């Protein structure tokens, strides 16, 4: 780690590369030509965060898939259900815990009938 006057230079450079579009044209030119720091490529940029609604939808798909295969929803604690949704494969941990459901979400889980 390179530290100069209590500042982590590696962290500073990474922040400038990721926020390259937010810099002025002069700042971008100085980073590229004077310091030799190019903008971050798409592979280096962090993936956007998944919203709670998207997570809920993925978990619901995984629970339905598990129920179709196993005919119950007593999921083992360490079980990971692999699902494919619109070309994106995500392994979702299917821990069964007491989850507070928002209004409207309960109806999505009650479509298959009572739990056995």
PDB file of C-alpha atoms in Angstrom:
ATOM      1  CA  UNK A   1       0.000   0.000   0.000  1.00  0.00           C
ATOM      2  CA  UNK A   2       1.359   3.362  -0.988  1.00  0.00           C
ATOM      3  CA  UNK A   3       0.515   6.038   1.585  1.00  0.00           C
ATOM      4  CA  UNK A   4       1.476   9.656   1.194  1.00  0.00           C
ATOM      5  CA  UNK A   5       0.426  12.221   3.793  1.00  0.00           C
ATOM      6  CA  UNK A   6      -2.198   9.867   5.284  1.00  0.00           C
ATOM      7  CA  UNK A   7      -3.835   9.209   1.897  1.00  0.00           C
ATOM      8  CA  UNK A   8      -3.965   5.827   0.246  1.00  0.00           C
ATOM      9  CA  UNK A   9      -2.903   6.564  -3.323  1.00  0.00           C
ATOM     10  CA  UNK A  10      -4.199   3.266  -4.663  1.00  0.00           C
ATOM     11  CA  UNK A  11      -7.683   4.106  -3.366  1.00  0.00           C
ATOM     12  CA  UNK A  12      -7.432   7.629  -4.776  1.00  0.00           C
ATOM     13  CA  UNK A  13      -6.438   6.382  -8.240  1.00  0.00           C
ATOM     14  CA  UNK A  14      -9.229   3.787  -8.231  1.00  0.00           C
ATOM     15  CA  UNK A  15     -11.800   6.442  -7.275  1.00  0.00           C
ATOM     16  CA  UNK A  16     -10.594   8.721 -10.096  1.00  0.00           C
ATOM     17  CA  UNK A  17     -10.700   5.869 -12.649  1.00  0.00           C
ATOM     18  CA  UNK A  18     -14.222   4.774 -11.635  1.00  0.00           C
ATOM     19  CA  UNK A  19     -15.519   8.350 -11.547  1.00  0.00           C
ATOM     20  CA  UNK A  20     -13.740   9.404 -14.741  1.00  0.00           C
ATOM     21  CA  UNK A  21     -16.984  10.533 -16.424  1.00  0.00           C
ATOM     22  CA  UNK A  22     -17.725  12.906 -13.538  1.00  0.00           C
ATOM     23  CA  UNK A  23     -14.426  14.776 -13.951  1.00  0.00           C
ATOM     24  CA  UNK A  24     -14.030  17.858 -16.104  1.00  0.00           C
ATOM     25  CA  UNK A  25     -12.375  17.556 -19.508  1.00  0.00           C
ATOM     26  CA  UNK A  26      -9.209  19.198 -18.169  1.00  0.00           C
ATOM     27  CA  UNK A  27      -9.036  16.782 -15.217  1.00  0.00           C
ATOM     28  CA  UNK A  28      -9.537  13.818 -17.538  1.00  0.00           C
ATOM     29  CA  UNK A  29      -6.780  15.048 -19.840  1.00  0.00           C
ATOM     30  CA  UNK A  30      -4.392  15.590 -16.913  1.00  0.00           C
ATOM     31  CA  UNK A  31      -5.059  12.113 -15.502  1.00  0.00           C
ATOM     32  CA  UNK A  32      -4.509  10.438 -18.868  1.00  0.00           C
ATOM     33  CA  UNK A  33      -1.593  12.437 -20.261  1.00  0.00           C
ATOM     34  CA  UNK A  34       0.320  13.689 -17.238  1.00  0.00           C
ATOM     35  CA  UNK A  35      -0.246  10.888 -14.708  1.00  0.00           C
ATOM     36  CA  UNK A  36      -0.886   8.095 -17.234  1.00  0.00           C
ATOM     37  CA  UNK A  37      -4.120   6.983 -15.512  1.00  0.00           C
ATOM     38  CA  UNK A  38      -6.695   5.705 -18.037  1.00  0.00           C
ATOM     39  CA  UNK A  39     -10.449   5.482 -17.334  1.00  0.00           C
ATOM     40  CA  UNK A  40     -11.753   2.210 -15.906  1.00  0.00           C
ATOM     41  CA  UNK A  41     -12.991  -0.345 -18.426  1.00  0.00           C
ATOM     42  CA  UNK A  42     -16.473  -1.844 -18.162  1.00  0.00           C
ATOM     43  CA  UNK A  43     -14.969  -5.031 -16.702  1.00  0.00           C
ATOM     44  CA  UNK A  44     -13.357  -3.071 -13.866  1.00  0.00           C
ATOM     45  CA  UNK A  45     -16.477  -1.126 -12.910  1.00  0.00           C
ATOM     46  CA  UNK A  46     -18.567  -2.618 -10.096  1.00  0.00           C
ATOM     47  CA  UNK A  47     -21.872  -4.208 -11.022  1.00  0.00           C
ATOM     48  CA  UNK A  48     -24.965  -2.173 -10.140  1.00  0.00           C
ATOM     49  CA  UNK A  49     -26.672  -3.176  -6.905  1.00  0.00           C
ATOM     50  CA  UNK A  50     -29.660  -5.464  -6.995  1.00  0.00           C
ATOM     51  CA  UNK A  51     -32.818  -3.853  -5.630  1.00  0.00           C
ATOM     52  CA  UNK A  52     -34.869  -5.508  -2.895  1.00  0.00           C
ATOM     53  CA  UNK A  53     -37.672  -6.117  -5.386  1.00  0.00           C
ATOM     54  CA  UNK A  54     -35.319  -7.925  -7.769  1.00  0.00           C
ATOM     55  CA  UNK A  55     -33.932 -10.026  -4.907  1.00  0.00           C
ATOM     56  CA  UNK A  56     -37.464 -10.908  -3.816  1.00  0.00           C
ATOM     57  CA  UNK A  57     -38.376 -11.970  -7.363  1.00  0.00           C
ATOM     58  CA  UNK A  58     -35.257 -14.171  -7.632  1.00  0.00           C
ATOM     59  CA  UNK A  59     -35.969 -15.807  -4.275  1.00  0.00           C
ATOM     60  CA  UNK A  60     -39.580 -16.443  -5.257  1.00  0.00           C
ATOM     61  CA  UNK A  61     -38.491 -18.099  -8.533  1.00  0.00           C
ATOM     62  CA  UNK A  62     -35.985 -20.235  -6.631  1.00  0.00           C
ATOM     63  CA  UNK A  63     -38.609 -21.276  -4.071  1.00  0.00           C
ATOM     64  CA  UNK A  64     -41.055 -22.246  -6.818  1.00  0.00           C
ATOM     65  CA  UNK A  65     -38.357 -24.211  -8.628  1.00  0.00           C
ATOM     66  CA  UNK A  66     -37.416 -26.021  -5.400  1.00  0.00           C
ATOM     67  CA  UNK A  67     -41.084 -26.753  -4.626  1.00  0.00           C
ATOM     68  CA  UNK A  68     -41.712 -28.184  -8.102  1.00  0.00           C
ATOM     69  CA  UNK A  69     -38.728 -30.512  -7.750  1.00  0.00           C
ATOM     70  CA  UNK A  70     -38.992 -31.529  -4.069  1.00  0.00           C
ATOM     71  CA  UNK A  71     -42.773 -31.138  -3.491  1.00  0.00           C
ATOM     72  CA  UNK A  72     -42.195 -29.236  -0.215  1.00  0.00           C
ATOM     73  CA  UNK A  73     -40.664 -25.980   1.013  1.00  0.00           C
ATOM     74  CA  UNK A  74     -38.643 -27.262   3.962  1.00  0.00           C
ATOM     75  CA  UNK A  75     -35.350 -26.064   2.530  1.00  0.00           C
ATOM     76  CA  UNK A  76     -32.140 -27.201   4.303  1.00  0.00           C
ATOM     77  CA  UNK A  77     -30.224 -24.354   5.909  1.00  0.00           C
ATOM     78  CA  UNK A  78     -27.114 -24.616   3.693  1.00  0.00           C
ATOM     79  CA  UNK A  79     -29.001 -25.288   0.449  1.00  0.00           C
ATOM     80  CA  UNK A  80     -28.208 -23.139  -2.584  1.00  0.00           C
ATOM     81  CA  UNK A  81     -30.726 -23.170  -5.427  1.00  0.00           C
ATOM     82  CA  UNK A  82     -29.280 -22.374  -8.849  1.00  0.00           C
ATOM     83  CA  UNK A  83     -31.734 -20.600 -11.120  1.00  0.00           C
ATOM     84  CA  UNK A  84     -31.556 -19.054 -14.570  1.00  0.00           C
ATOM     85  CA  UNK A  85     -33.607 -15.932 -15.152  1.00  0.00           C
ATOM     86  CA  UNK A  86     -33.404 -14.108 -18.490  1.00  0.00           C
ATOM     87  CA  UNK A  87     -29.916 -15.358 -19.298  1.00  0.00           C
ATOM     88  CA  UNK A  88     -28.529 -14.625 -15.844  1.00  0.00           C
ATOM     89  CA  UNK A  89     -27.580 -17.522 -13.571  1.00  0.00           C
ATOM     90  CA  UNK A  90     -27.583 -16.761  -9.881  1.00  0.00           C
ATOM     91  CA  UNK A  91     -27.125 -19.128  -6.995  1.00  0.00           C
ATOM     92  CA  UNK A  92     -29.404 -17.913  -4.257  1.00  0.00           C
ATOM     93  CA  UNK A  93     -29.175 -19.065  -0.677  1.00  0.00           C
ATOM     94  CA  UNK A  94     -32.621 -20.288   0.315  1.00  0.00           C
ATOM     95  CA  UNK A  95     -32.549 -20.010   4.075  1.00  0.00           C
ATOM     96  CA  UNK A  96     -36.010 -20.157   5.593  1.00  0.00           C
ATOM     97  CA  UNK A  97     -36.306 -17.445   8.215  1.00  0.00           C
ATOM     98  CA  UNK A  98     -39.165 -15.406   9.585  1.00  0.00           C
ATOM     99  CA  UNK A  99     -39.357 -12.737   6.909  1.00  0.00           C
ATOM    100  CA  UNK A 100     -41.521  -9.641   7.254  1.00  0.00           C
ATOM    101  CA  UNK A 101     -43.600  -9.476   4.075  1.00  0.00           C
ATOM    102  CA  UNK A 102     -44.785  -6.188   2.667  1.00  0.00           C
ATOM    103  CA  UNK A 103     -48.432  -5.930   1.654  1.00  0.00           C
ATOM    104  CA  UNK A 104     -48.861  -7.517  -1.756  1.00  0.00           C
ATOM    105  CA  UNK A 105     -45.971  -9.923  -1.395  1.00  0.00           C
ATOM    106  CA  UNK A 106     -47.963 -12.338   0.696  1.00  0.00           C
ATOM    107  CA  UNK A 107     -50.372 -12.931  -2.174  1.00  0.00           C
ATOM    108  CA  UNK A 108     -47.475 -14.087  -4.367  1.00  0.00           C
ATOM    109  CA  UNK A 109     -46.541 -16.764  -1.845  1.00  0.00           C
ATOM    110  CA  UNK A 110     -50.125 -17.913  -1.219  1.00  0.00           C
ATOM    111  CA  UNK A 111     -50.850 -18.868  -4.837  1.00  0.00           C
ATOM    112  CA  UNK A 112     -49.904 -22.515  -4.307  1.00  0.00           C
ATOM    113  CA  UNK A 113     -52.154 -23.083  -1.300  1.00  0.00           C
ATOM    114  CA  UNK A 114     -51.475 -23.953   2.325  1.00  0.00           C
ATOM    115  CA  UNK A 115     -48.111 -25.283   3.456  1.00  0.00           C
ATOM    116  CA  UNK A 116     -47.916 -29.003   4.176  1.00  0.00           C
TER     117      UNK A 116
END
